[in-house]
mmCIF file of C-alpha atoms in Angstrom:
data_model
loop_
_atom_site.group_PDB
_atom_site.id
_atom_site.type_symbol
_atom_site.label_atom_id
_atom_site.label_comp_id
_atom_site.label_asym_id
_atom_site.label_seq_id
_atom_site.Cartn_x
_atom_site.Cartn_y
_atom_site.Cartn_z
ATOM 1 C CA SER O 9 0.326 -0.729 -0.338
ATOM 2 C CA PRO O 10 0.791 3.679 -0.494
ATOM 3 C CA TRP O 11 1.263 4.585 2.764
ATOM 4 C CA ARG O 12 3.437 1.743 4.409
ATOM 5 C CA PRO O 13 7.016 3.460 3.411
ATOM 6 C CA VAL O 14 5.967 6.703 5.530
ATOM 7 C CA LEU O 15 5.055 5.019 8.434
ATOM 8 C CA LEU O 16 8.707 3.245 8.436
ATOM 9 C CA LEU O 17 10.487 6.415 7.394
ATOM 10 C CA LEU O 18 8.870 7.950 10.104
ATOM 11 C CA SER O 19 9.624 4.900 12.916
ATOM 12 C CA PRO O 20 11.978 5.806 15.252
ATOM 13 C CA PRO O 21 15.944 3.926 14.747
ATOM 14 C CA ALA O 22 16.313 0.889 16.976
ATOM 15 C CA PHE O 23 19.367 3.492 18.465
ATOM 16 C CA SER O 24 20.278 7.111 18.796
ATOM 17 C CA THR O 25 23.789 8.060 19.577
ATOM 18 C CA THR O 26 22.045 11.454 20.600
ATOM 19 C CA CYS O 27 20.248 9.515 23.663
ATOM 20 C CA ALA O 28 22.021 11.245 26.723
ATOM 21 C CA ARG O 29 20.934 7.864 29.103
ATOM 22 C CA CYS O 30 22.128 5.617 25.719
ATOM 23 C CA ALA O 31 25.453 7.785 25.378
ATOM 24 C CA LYS O 32 25.797 6.835 29.774
ATOM 25 C CA ASP O 33 24.688 3.355 29.609
ATOM 26 C CA GLY O 34 27.195 1.945 26.905
ATOM 27 C CA ARG O 35 29.683 4.087 28.584
ATOM 28 C CA LEU O 36 29.038 2.623 32.346
ATOM 29 C CA ARG O 37 28.713 -0.684 30.650
ATOM 30 C CA ARG O 38 31.307 -3.199 32.112
ATOM 31 C CA LYS O 39 33.246 -6.109 30.958
ATOM 32 C CA ARG O 40 32.182 -9.499 31.410
ATOM 33 C CA ALA O 41 33.977 -11.458 34.255
ATOM 34 C CA ILE O 42 35.904 -13.928 33.227
ATOM 35 C CA SER O 43 35.305 -17.303 34.451
ATOM 36 C CA GLU O 44 38.440 -19.594 36.237
ATOM 37 C CA ARG O 45 37.001 -22.338 32.973
ATOM 38 C CA GLN O 46 38.166 -19.693 30.310
ATOM 39 C CA LEU O 47 40.912 -18.371 32.447
ATOM 40 C CA THR O 48 42.617 -21.775 32.139
ATOM 41 C CA ARG O 49 43.522 -20.350 28.203
ATOM 42 C CA TYR O 50 45.062 -17.763 29.364
ATOM 43 C CA PHE O 51 47.747 -18.987 31.937
ATOM 44 C CA VAL O 52 50.156 -21.630 31.109
ATOM 45 C CA ASP O 53 53.092 -22.700 33.317
ATOM 46 C CA GLN O 54 55.066 -25.052 31.230
ATOM 47 C CA ARG O 55 55.841 -24.411 27.695
ATOM 48 C CA LYS O 56 58.354 -26.393 25.365
ATOM 49 C CA VAL O 57 60.730 -24.182 23.098
ATOM 50 C CA ARG O 58 62.675 -24.763 19.853
ATOM 51 C CA VAL O 59 65.603 -21.365 19.621
ATOM 52 C CA VAL O 60 67.649 -21.692 16.554
ATOM 53 C CA GLY O 61 70.460 -18.779 16.383
ATOM 54 C CA GLY O 62 70.327 -16.710 13.392
ATOM 55 C CA HIS O 63 73.135 -17.835 9.881
ATOM 56 C CA GLY O 64 75.858 -15.744 10.337
ATOM 57 C CA GLY O 65 76.450 -13.604 6.496
ATOM 58 C CA GLY O 66 78.760 -15.320 3.804
ATOM 59 C CA GLY O 67 81.892 -14.191 3.045
ATOM 60 C CA GLY O 68 82.532 -11.508 -0.150
ATOM 61 C CA HIS O 69 84.050 -12.694 -3.592
ATOM 62 C CA SER O 70 85.990 -9.486 -5.290
ATOM 63 C CA PHE O 71 88.510 -7.565 -6.032
ATOM 64 C CA TYR O 72 89.875 -4.487 -6.053
ATOM 65 C CA SER O 73 89.909 -2.637 -9.684
ATOM 66 C CA GLU O 74 89.353 1.371 -11.126
ATOM 67 C CA PRO O 75 91.653 2.850 -13.906
ATOM 68 C CA ARG O 76 95.611 2.828 -13.878
ATOM 69 C CA LYS O 77 95.096 0.204 -11.271
ATOM 70 C CA VAL O 78 93.055 -3.196 -12.443
ATOM 71 C CA PHE O 79 95.557 -5.910 -10.315
ATOM 72 C CA GLY O 80 94.358 -4.037 -6.847
ATOM 73 C CA GLY O 81 94.034 -7.150 -4.895
ATOM 74 C CA PRO O 82 91.291 -9.532 -3.266
ATOM 75 C CA ASP O 83 88.481 -7.280 -1.402
ATOM 76 C CA GLY O 84 85.830 -9.320 0.066
ATOM 77 C CA GLY O 85 84.659 -8.853 2.737
ATOM 78 C CA ASN O 86 83.378 -10.910 6.467
ATOM 79 C CA GLY O 87 79.739 -12.033 6.630
ATOM 80 C CA GLY O 88 78.292 -10.564 10.056
ATOM 81 C CA ASP O 89 77.316 -12.500 12.569
ATOM 82 C CA GLY O 90 73.765 -14.190 13.315
ATOM 83 C CA GLY O 91 71.792 -12.518 16.469
ATOM 84 C CA HIS O 92 70.537 -14.339 18.940
ATOM 85 C CA VAL O 93 68.804 -15.537 21.102
ATOM 86 C CA ILE O 94 68.314 -14.418 24.182
ATOM 87 C CA LEU O 95 64.809 -15.006 26.925
ATOM 88 C CA LYS O 96 64.035 -12.128 29.364
ATOM 89 C CA ALA O 97 62.360 -11.681 33.101
ATOM 90 C CA ASP O 98 59.776 -9.579 32.628
ATOM 91 C CA GLN O 99 57.659 -8.252 35.734
ATOM 92 C CA GLN O 100 55.275 -7.185 33.488
ATOM 93 C CA MET O 101 54.860 -11.347 32.361
ATOM 94 C CA LYS O 102 52.270 -13.200 34.427
ATOM 95 C CA SER O 103 52.244 -15.904 32.187
ATOM 96 C CA LEU O 104 53.548 -18.376 29.524
ATOM 97 C CA SER O 105 50.805 -18.143 26.841
ATOM 98 C CA SER O 106 52.344 -15.315 25.447
ATOM 99 C CA VAL O 107 55.900 -17.569 24.537
ATOM 100 C CA PHE O 108 55.443 -18.866 20.905
ATOM 101 C CA PRO O 109 56.943 -22.661 19.871
ATOM 102 C CA PHE O 110 59.855 -21.158 18.302
ATOM 103 C CA TYR O 111 62.220 -18.766 17.310
ATOM 104 C CA GLN O 112 64.924 -17.739 15.168
ATOM 105 C CA GLY O 113 67.230 -14.906 15.170
ATOM 106 C CA PHE O 114 67.393 -12.635 12.303
ATOM 107 C CA HIS O 115 71.070 -13.315 9.994
ATOM 108 C CA GLY O 116 73.585 -11.748 9.742
ATOM 109 C CA GLU O 117 74.704 -9.907 6.828
ATOM 110 C CA ARG O 118 77.173 -10.980 3.209
ATOM 111 C CA GLY O 119 80.411 -9.394 2.850
ATOM 112 C CA GLY O 120 80.472 -7.031 0.001
ATOM 113 C CA SER O 121 83.341 -5.262 -1.577
ATOM 114 C CA LYS O 122 85.894 -2.903 -0.507
ATOM 115 C CA ASN O 123 86.434 -4.707 2.416
ATOM 116 C CA CYS O 124 82.653 -3.975 3.809
ATOM 117 C CA TYR O 125 81.835 -6.436 6.451
ATOM 118 C CA GLY O 126 78.141 -7.342 6.467
ATOM 119 C CA ALA O 127 75.914 -6.513 9.411
ATOM 120 C CA ASN O 128 75.993 -8.297 12.272
ATOM 121 C CA GLY O 129 71.962 -10.059 12.783
ATOM 122 C CA ALA O 130 69.527 -8.368 15.954
ATOM 123 C CA HIS O 131 69.102 -10.758 18.588
ATOM 124 C CA MET O 132 66.314 -12.077 19.453
ATOM 125 C CA TYR O 133 64.105 -10.944 22.723
ATOM 126 C CA VAL O 134 61.693 -13.173 24.592
ATOM 127 C CA LYS O 135 59.960 -12.005 27.321
ATOM 128 C CA VAL O 136 59.301 -14.895 30.280
ATOM 129 C CA PRO O 137 57.478 -13.592 33.170
ATOM 130 C CA VAL O 138 59.871 -13.780 36.520
ATOM 131 C CA GLY O 139 60.217 -17.220 37.929
ATOM 132 C CA THR O 140 61.220 -18.853 34.738
ATOM 133 C CA LEU O 141 63.381 -22.010 34.850
ATOM 134 C CA VAL O 142 65.138 -23.109 31.353
ATOM 135 C CA LYS O 143 65.805 -26.911 31.220
ATOM 136 C CA GLU O 144 66.909 -28.798 28.621
ATOM 137 C CA ASP O 145 66.813 -32.501 28.858
ATOM 138 C CA GLY O 146 65.629 -31.988 32.576
ATOM 139 C CA ARG O 147 68.807 -30.357 33.342
ATOM 140 C CA VAL O 148 68.350 -26.726 34.510
ATOM 141 C CA VAL O 149 70.731 -24.033 33.132
ATOM 142 C CA ALA O 150 68.945 -21.323 33.735
ATOM 143 C CA ASP O 151 66.733 -20.121 36.342
ATOM 144 C CA LEU O 152 65.995 -16.167 35.465
ATOM 145 C CA THR O 153 64.646 -14.982 39.228
ATOM 146 C CA GLN O 154 64.926 -11.256 39.492
ATOM 147 C CA HIS O 155 63.684 -8.377 36.898
ATOM 148 C CA GLY O 156 65.843 -7.734 33.143
ATOM 149 C CA GLU O 157 68.098 -10.917 34.036
ATOM 150 C CA GLU O 158 68.673 -12.434 30.719
ATOM 151 C CA TYR O 159 69.920 -16.024 28.761
ATOM 152 C CA VAL O 160 71.398 -16.295 26.153
ATOM 153 C CA ALA O 161 69.278 -19.458 24.550
ATOM 154 C CA ALA O 162 70.895 -20.147 21.085
ATOM 155 C CA TYR O 163 73.806 -18.273 19.926
ATOM 156 C CA GLY O 164 73.548 -16.495 16.411
ATOM 157 C CA GLY O 165 76.690 -18.182 13.489
ATOM 158 C CA ALA O 166 79.387 -16.837 12.977
ATOM 159 C CA GLY O 167 79.872 -14.798 9.748
ATOM 160 C CA GLY O 168 81.911 -16.169 6.730
ATOM 161 C CA LYS O 169 85.648 -14.825 5.936
ATOM 162 C CA GLY O 170 85.525 -12.994 2.420
ATOM 163 C CA ASN O 171 88.667 -13.841 0.284
ATOM 164 C CA ARG O 172 90.660 -10.952 1.519
ATOM 165 C CA PHE O 173 90.939 -12.730 4.779
ATOM 166 C CA PHE O 174 93.358 -15.635 3.181
ATOM 167 C CA LEU O 175 95.656 -12.680 1.021
ATOM 168 C CA SER O 176 98.876 -13.733 1.579
ATOM 169 C CA ASN O 177 102.599 -13.474 0.615
ATOM 170 C CA GLU O 178 102.036 -16.884 -1.286
ATOM 171 C CA ASN O 179 99.016 -16.957 -2.790
ATOM 172 C CA ARG O 180 98.381 -13.119 -4.568
ATOM 173 C CA ALA O 181 95.136 -13.255 -5.016
ATOM 174 C CA PRO O 182 92.860 -15.372 -3.302
ATOM 175 C CA THR O 183 89.894 -16.696 -4.672
ATOM 176 C CA LEU O 184 88.218 -18.656 -1.896
ATOM 177 C CA PHE O 185 85.439 -17.593 0.895
ATOM 178 C CA THR O 186 83.656 -19.317 3.333
ATOM 179 C CA PRO O 187 80.059 -19.319 3.924
ATOM 180 C CA GLY O 188 78.463 -17.789 7.761
ATOM 181 C CA GLU O 189 78.048 -20.886 9.934
ATOM 182 C CA PRO O 190 74.761 -21.710 11.209
ATOM 183 C CA GLY O 191 73.326 -20.669 14.207
ATOM 184 C CA GLN O 192 72.586 -22.954 16.985
ATOM 185 C CA GLU O 193 69.355 -24.676 17.699
ATOM 186 C CA ARG O 194 67.723 -26.373 20.589
ATOM 187 C CA LEU O 195 64.537 -27.238 22.532
ATOM 188 C CA LEU O 196 64.199 -26.045 25.661
ATOM 189 C CA GLN O 197 61.488 -26.519 28.451
ATOM 190 C CA LEU O 198 59.984 -23.732 29.807
ATOM 191 C CA GLU O 199 58.715 -23.747 33.277
ATOM 192 C CA LEU O 200 57.054 -20.726 35.435
ATOM 193 C CA LYS O 201 57.369 -21.147 39.546
ATOM 194 C CA THR O 202 55.362 -17.979 40.592
ATOM 195 C CA THR O 203 57.485 -15.383 42.486
ATOM 196 C CA ALA O 204 55.261 -14.082 45.667
ATOM 197 C CA HIS O 205 56.213 -13.475 49.311
ATOM 198 C CA ALA O 206 52.781 -15.048 50.637
ATOM 199 C CA GLY O 207 51.670 -18.544 49.859
ATOM 200 C CA LEU O 208 48.424 -19.877 51.156
ATOM 201 C CA VAL O 209 48.340 -23.217 51.561
ATOM 202 C CA GLY O 210 44.751 -24.904 52.407
ATOM 203 C CA PHE O 211 42.648 -28.017 51.181
ATOM 204 C CA PRO O 212 40.316 -27.183 48.704
ATOM 205 C CA ASN O 213 37.339 -25.107 49.934
ATOM 206 C CA ALA O 214 39.411 -23.775 52.310
ATOM 207 C CA GLY O 215 38.561 -20.397 51.499
ATOM 208 C CA LYS O 216 41.373 -19.449 49.752
ATOM 209 C CA SER O 217 40.418 -17.912 47.207
ATOM 210 C CA SER O 218 37.823 -16.072 49.443
ATOM 211 C CA LEU O 219 40.556 -14.874 50.964
ATOM 212 C CA LEU O 220 42.511 -13.300 48.012
ATOM 213 C CA ARG O 221 39.725 -11.786 46.935
ATOM 214 C CA ALA O 222 39.345 -10.043 50.410
ATOM 215 C CA ILE O 223 42.389 -8.485 50.906
ATOM 216 C CA SER O 224 43.819 -7.536 47.753
ATOM 217 C CA ARG O 225 42.010 -6.983 44.000
ATOM 218 C CA ALA O 226 42.668 -10.059 42.688
ATOM 219 C CA LYS O 227 39.484 -11.909 41.422
ATOM 220 C CA PRO O 228 39.311 -16.028 41.538
ATOM 221 C CA ALA O 229 36.655 -17.796 41.051
ATOM 222 C CA VAL O 230 34.502 -18.513 44.035
ATOM 223 C CA ALA O 231 32.280 -21.485 43.963
ATOM 224 C CA ALA O 232 31.378 -23.547 46.284
ATOM 225 C CA TYR O 233 33.039 -27.307 45.030
ATOM 226 C CA PRO O 234 36.347 -28.544 45.050
ATOM 227 C CA PHE O 235 39.069 -27.700 43.051
ATOM 228 C CA THR O 236 37.562 -24.002 41.794
ATOM 229 C CA THR O 237 41.239 -22.806 41.673
ATOM 230 C CA LEU O 238 42.549 -24.403 38.197
ATOM 231 C CA ASN O 239 45.626 -22.373 38.213
ATOM 232 C CA PRO O 240 47.472 -19.613 40.584
ATOM 233 C CA HIS O 241 46.866 -16.260 40.698
ATOM 234 C CA VAL O 242 48.494 -13.624 42.660
ATOM 235 C CA GLY O 243 47.436 -10.712 44.613
ATOM 236 C CA VAL O 244 49.248 -7.589 46.038
ATOM 237 C CA VAL O 245 48.112 -5.945 49.513
ATOM 238 C CA HIS O 246 49.030 -2.132 48.909
ATOM 239 C CA TYR O 247 50.385 -0.229 52.315
ATOM 240 C CA GLN O 248 49.996 3.346 53.020
ATOM 241 C CA ASP O 249 54.152 3.805 52.506
ATOM 242 C CA TYR O 250 53.626 1.691 49.302
ATOM 243 C CA GLU O 251 55.359 -1.606 49.795
ATOM 244 C CA GLN O 252 53.343 -3.954 48.319
ATOM 245 C CA VAL O 253 53.318 -7.657 49.854
ATOM 246 C CA ALA O 254 52.682 -10.130 46.950
ATOM 247 C CA VAL O 255 49.903 -13.249 47.825
ATOM 248 C CA ALA O 256 49.433 -16.553 45.722
ATOM 249 C CA ASP O 257 46.368 -18.623 45.808
ATOM 250 C CA VAL O 258 47.859 -21.782 44.561
ATOM 251 C CA PRO O 259 45.269 -24.099 43.606
ATOM 252 C CA GLY O 260 43.750 -26.657 46.335
ATOM 253 C CA LEU O 261 45.718 -30.288 47.507
ATOM 254 C CA ILE O 262 44.258 -33.948 48.990
ATOM 255 C CA LYS O 263 46.783 -35.923 50.765
ATOM 256 C CA GLY O 264 49.358 -37.517 48.911
ATOM 257 C CA ALA O 265 50.162 -34.391 46.717
ATOM 258 C CA HIS O 266 53.720 -35.483 47.099
ATOM 259 C CA GLN O 267 52.792 -38.162 44.699
ATOM 260 C CA ASN O 268 51.169 -36.640 42.404
ATOM 261 C CA ARG O 269 48.214 -37.142 42.689
ATOM 262 C CA GLY O 270 45.076 -33.758 42.459
ATOM 263 C CA LEU O 271 47.079 -31.547 40.675
ATOM 264 C CA GLY O 272 50.263 -32.838 42.597
ATOM 265 C CA MET O 273 52.968 -30.849 41.181
ATOM 266 C CA ALA O 274 51.492 -28.584 39.337
ATOM 267 C CA PHE O 275 50.562 -27.431 43.135
ATOM 268 C CA LEU O 276 53.762 -27.951 45.485
ATOM 269 C CA LYS O 277 56.356 -25.985 42.500
ATOM 270 C CA HIS O 278 54.371 -22.882 42.956
ATOM 271 C CA ILE O 279 55.119 -23.078 46.903
ATOM 272 C CA GLU O 280 58.859 -23.229 46.074
ATOM 273 C CA ARG O 281 59.482 -20.124 45.506
ATOM 274 C CA CYS O 282 57.025 -18.022 48.522
ATOM 275 C CA ARG O 283 59.099 -16.857 51.513
ATOM 276 C CA PHE O 284 56.389 -17.135 54.275
ATOM 277 C CA LEU O 285 53.444 -19.063 54.338
ATOM 278 C CA LEU O 286 49.261 -18.414 55.390
ATOM 279 C CA TYR O 287 47.938 -22.208 56.629
ATOM 280 C CA VAL O 288 44.406 -21.573 55.817
ATOM 281 C CA LEU O 289 41.759 -24.414 57.568
ATOM 282 C CA ASP O 290 38.735 -24.755 57.592
ATOM 283 C CA LEU O 291 37.585 -23.789 60.907
ATOM 284 C CA SER O 292 33.771 -25.381 60.938
ATOM 285 C CA VAL O 293 35.771 -29.174 59.998
ATOM 286 C CA PRO O 294 35.900 -31.597 63.492
ATOM 287 C CA ARG O 295 39.290 -31.370 64.189
ATOM 288 C CA PRO O 296 41.275 -28.490 62.134
ATOM 289 C CA TRP O 297 44.235 -28.960 63.733
ATOM 290 C CA ILE O 298 45.258 -32.685 61.531
ATOM 291 C CA GLN O 299 44.658 -30.164 58.669
ATOM 292 C CA LEU O 300 47.715 -28.601 59.893
ATOM 293 C CA GLN O 301 49.127 -31.210 60.312
ATOM 294 C CA ASP O 302 48.765 -32.932 56.980
ATOM 295 C CA LEU O 303 49.463 -29.567 55.057
ATOM 296 C CA LYS O 304 53.111 -29.764 56.644
ATOM 297 C CA TYR O 305 53.681 -33.359 55.559
ATOM 298 C CA GLU O 306 53.399 -32.779 52.382
ATOM 299 C CA LEU O 307 54.812 -30.148 52.096
ATOM 300 C CA GLU O 308 58.014 -31.502 53.786
ATOM 301 C CA ALA O 309 57.344 -34.297 51.379
ATOM 302 C CA TYR O 310 57.635 -32.497 48.572
ATOM 303 C CA GLY O 311 60.648 -30.509 49.380
ATOM 304 C CA LYS O 312 62.844 -30.497 52.429
ATOM 305 C CA GLY O 313 62.493 -27.493 55.373
ATOM 306 C CA LEU O 314 59.568 -26.242 53.268
ATOM 307 C CA SER O 315 57.551 -26.612 56.225
ATOM 308 C CA GLU O 316 60.050 -25.455 58.036
ATOM 309 C CA ARG O 317 59.337 -21.527 56.244
ATOM 310 C CA PRO O 318 57.857 -18.155 58.464
ATOM 311 C CA CYS O 319 54.417 -19.030 58.808
ATOM 312 C CA VAL O 320 51.159 -18.836 60.361
ATOM 313 C CA VAL O 321 48.326 -20.309 60.772
ATOM 314 C CA ILE O 322 44.205 -18.726 59.459
ATOM 315 C CA GLY O 323 41.446 -20.150 60.757
ATOM 316 C CA ASN O 324 38.505 -19.370 58.621
ATOM 317 C CA LYS O 325 34.945 -19.160 58.529
ATOM 318 C CA ILE O 326 34.544 -17.691 61.894
ATOM 319 C CA ASP O 327 31.035 -16.267 61.320
ATOM 320 C CA LEU O 328 29.990 -20.468 61.764
ATOM 321 C CA ALA O 329 28.773 -21.487 65.114
ATOM 322 C CA GLN O 330 31.018 -24.486 65.254
ATOM 323 C CA SER O 331 34.081 -22.563 64.280
ATOM 324 C CA ARG O 332 34.020 -20.500 67.097
ATOM 325 C CA ILE O 333 33.227 -23.998 69.224
ATOM 326 C CA ASN O 334 37.007 -25.534 66.992
ATOM 327 C CA LEU O 335 39.211 -22.290 67.835
ATOM 328 C CA PRO O 336 40.160 -22.774 71.036
ATOM 329 C CA LEU O 337 40.538 -26.637 70.562
ATOM 330 C CA LEU O 338 43.040 -25.365 67.403
ATOM 331 C CA ARG O 339 44.914 -22.553 69.762
ATOM 332 C CA GLU O 340 45.410 -26.033 72.667
ATOM 333 C CA GLN O 341 46.615 -28.144 69.654
ATOM 334 C CA VAL O 342 49.193 -25.544 67.621
ATOM 335 C CA ALA O 343 52.138 -24.320 68.663
ATOM 336 C CA GLU O 344 51.934 -21.098 66.103
ATOM 337 C CA ARG O 345 49.948 -18.298 65.660
ATOM 338 C CA VAL O 346 46.250 -18.651 65.206
ATOM 339 C CA ILE O 347 44.298 -15.700 63.687
ATOM 340 C CA ALA O 348 40.673 -16.957 63.438
ATOM 341 C CA LEU O 349 38.681 -14.636 60.690
ATOM 342 C CA SER O 350 35.959 -14.728 58.189
ATOM 343 C CA ALA O 351 36.844 -13.628 54.601
ATOM 344 C CA LEU O 352 32.939 -13.773 53.728
ATOM 345 C CA THR O 353 32.590 -11.277 56.138
ATOM 346 C CA GLY O 354 35.203 -9.659 56.752
ATOM 347 C CA ASP O 355 35.810 -10.118 60.433
ATOM 348 C CA ASN O 356 39.492 -9.619 62.022
ATOM 349 C CA LEU O 357 41.308 -9.283 58.564
ATOM 350 C CA GLU O 358 43.629 -5.881 59.575
ATOM 351 C CA GLU O 359 44.961 -8.613 62.049
ATOM 352 C CA LEU O 360 45.972 -11.053 59.536
ATOM 353 C CA LEU O 361 47.265 -7.656 57.832
ATOM 354 C CA LEU O 362 49.331 -6.059 60.618
ATOM 355 C CA HIS O 363 50.516 -9.822 61.014
ATOM 356 C CA LEU O 364 51.629 -10.163 57.480
ATOM 357 C CA ARG O 365 53.143 -6.886 57.051
ATOM 358 C CA GLU O 366 55.513 -7.795 60.152
ATOM 359 C CA LEU O 367 56.338 -10.926 58.054
ATOM 360 C CA TYR O 368 57.118 -9.514 55.169
ATOM 361 C CA ASP O 369 59.032 -6.407 56.904
ATOM 362 C CA THR O 370 61.068 -9.340 58.662
ATOM 363 C CA TYR O 371 62.132 -11.162 55.263
ATOM 364 C CA VAL O 372 63.887 -7.800 54.185
ATOM 365 C CA LYS O 373 66.001 -7.749 57.263
ATOM 366 C CA THR O 374 67.242 -10.682 56.638
ATOM 367 C CA GLU O 375 67.547 -10.857 52.002
ATOM 368 C CA GLN O 376 69.314 -7.155 53.557
ATOM 369 C CA ALA O 377 71.810 -8.374 56.585
ATOM 370 C CA ARG O 378 72.484 -11.055 53.795
ATOM 371 C CA GLY O 379 73.845 -9.038 50.339
ATOM 372 C CA GLN O 380 70.897 -9.324 48.866
ATOM 373 C CA SER O 381 67.989 -7.540 47.408
ATOM 374 C CA PRO O 382 64.249 -8.782 48.558
ATOM 375 C CA VAL O 383 62.365 -9.052 46.021
ATOM 376 C CA LYS O 384 59.586 -6.279 45.082
ATOM 377 C CA TRP O 385 56.201 -5.549 43.925
#
């Protein structure tokens, strides 16, 4: 009918950029939170990498010639060296997910005439997180624990020699020149061990992720089923004097974790780098001190002396009635200091933050007394 197009023209558009309310809604719309299952694609703590150094440039082959100087002699320059592949620790990197499976250094340029040397190939820098172990055939060849620390993973090949190099009294017109050497080729295993000041140690559903969300801006997934945390998360606690303490929430362990049961070694290797430990116990279960004994046994079975590091026992879920009954019993059975709190309601978090700072200050003084620089965030 003839009036239908008119109605279509007069109908309001589905979206208007001039509407203030629509513009405000678009500006305030938040990005959808990424679940823990999706985060597994982004956090990688192991990677195999094949590295090949750059190929050296070939030597030049030429003879100098100009008017009235026909026999000017050889003037082929040497080729440039190939570039190295260098691993560099960067504190901005938190995962090995951005590391590609293959890297090759840049090739050196060929030597030119008039004794011109070829340019060296540029080095290939690969950024890796601080705390990356580099292994070759199961043997540790490098441990990048400091920001800016470098390790040459593959050396570039040497450049070839030009025919000028072979000039001698016996051979005044050498035609010999050598090609560049190939770069070094290696297959390396990169393994990330989370470098944090404190590590939250506990069984599944003890409330480690909830506690980390309460004291920092980290957002690990929280749910009522075991093994909600599948990857380590690092939260940073900020203090008024601008000091920052990094706290790592690693996947929960079970009995026999040192024998690679459950998440096993995937959990324990991230605890190795922690300077002090926070044992998180669920106060609502019967005999919570048994949890502490089992946790220390697993740590000691994995690495001797790991359970003897400075620590504090955190009794979580104090907001429950059964937890208040178990708290005095736990303090009778445990020799370490016990801090009772609730990560859900935020009760008594101040005591934990103050004691965490005391542990950090003790660690800094100990490292300075040894002449070493403490890890800073």
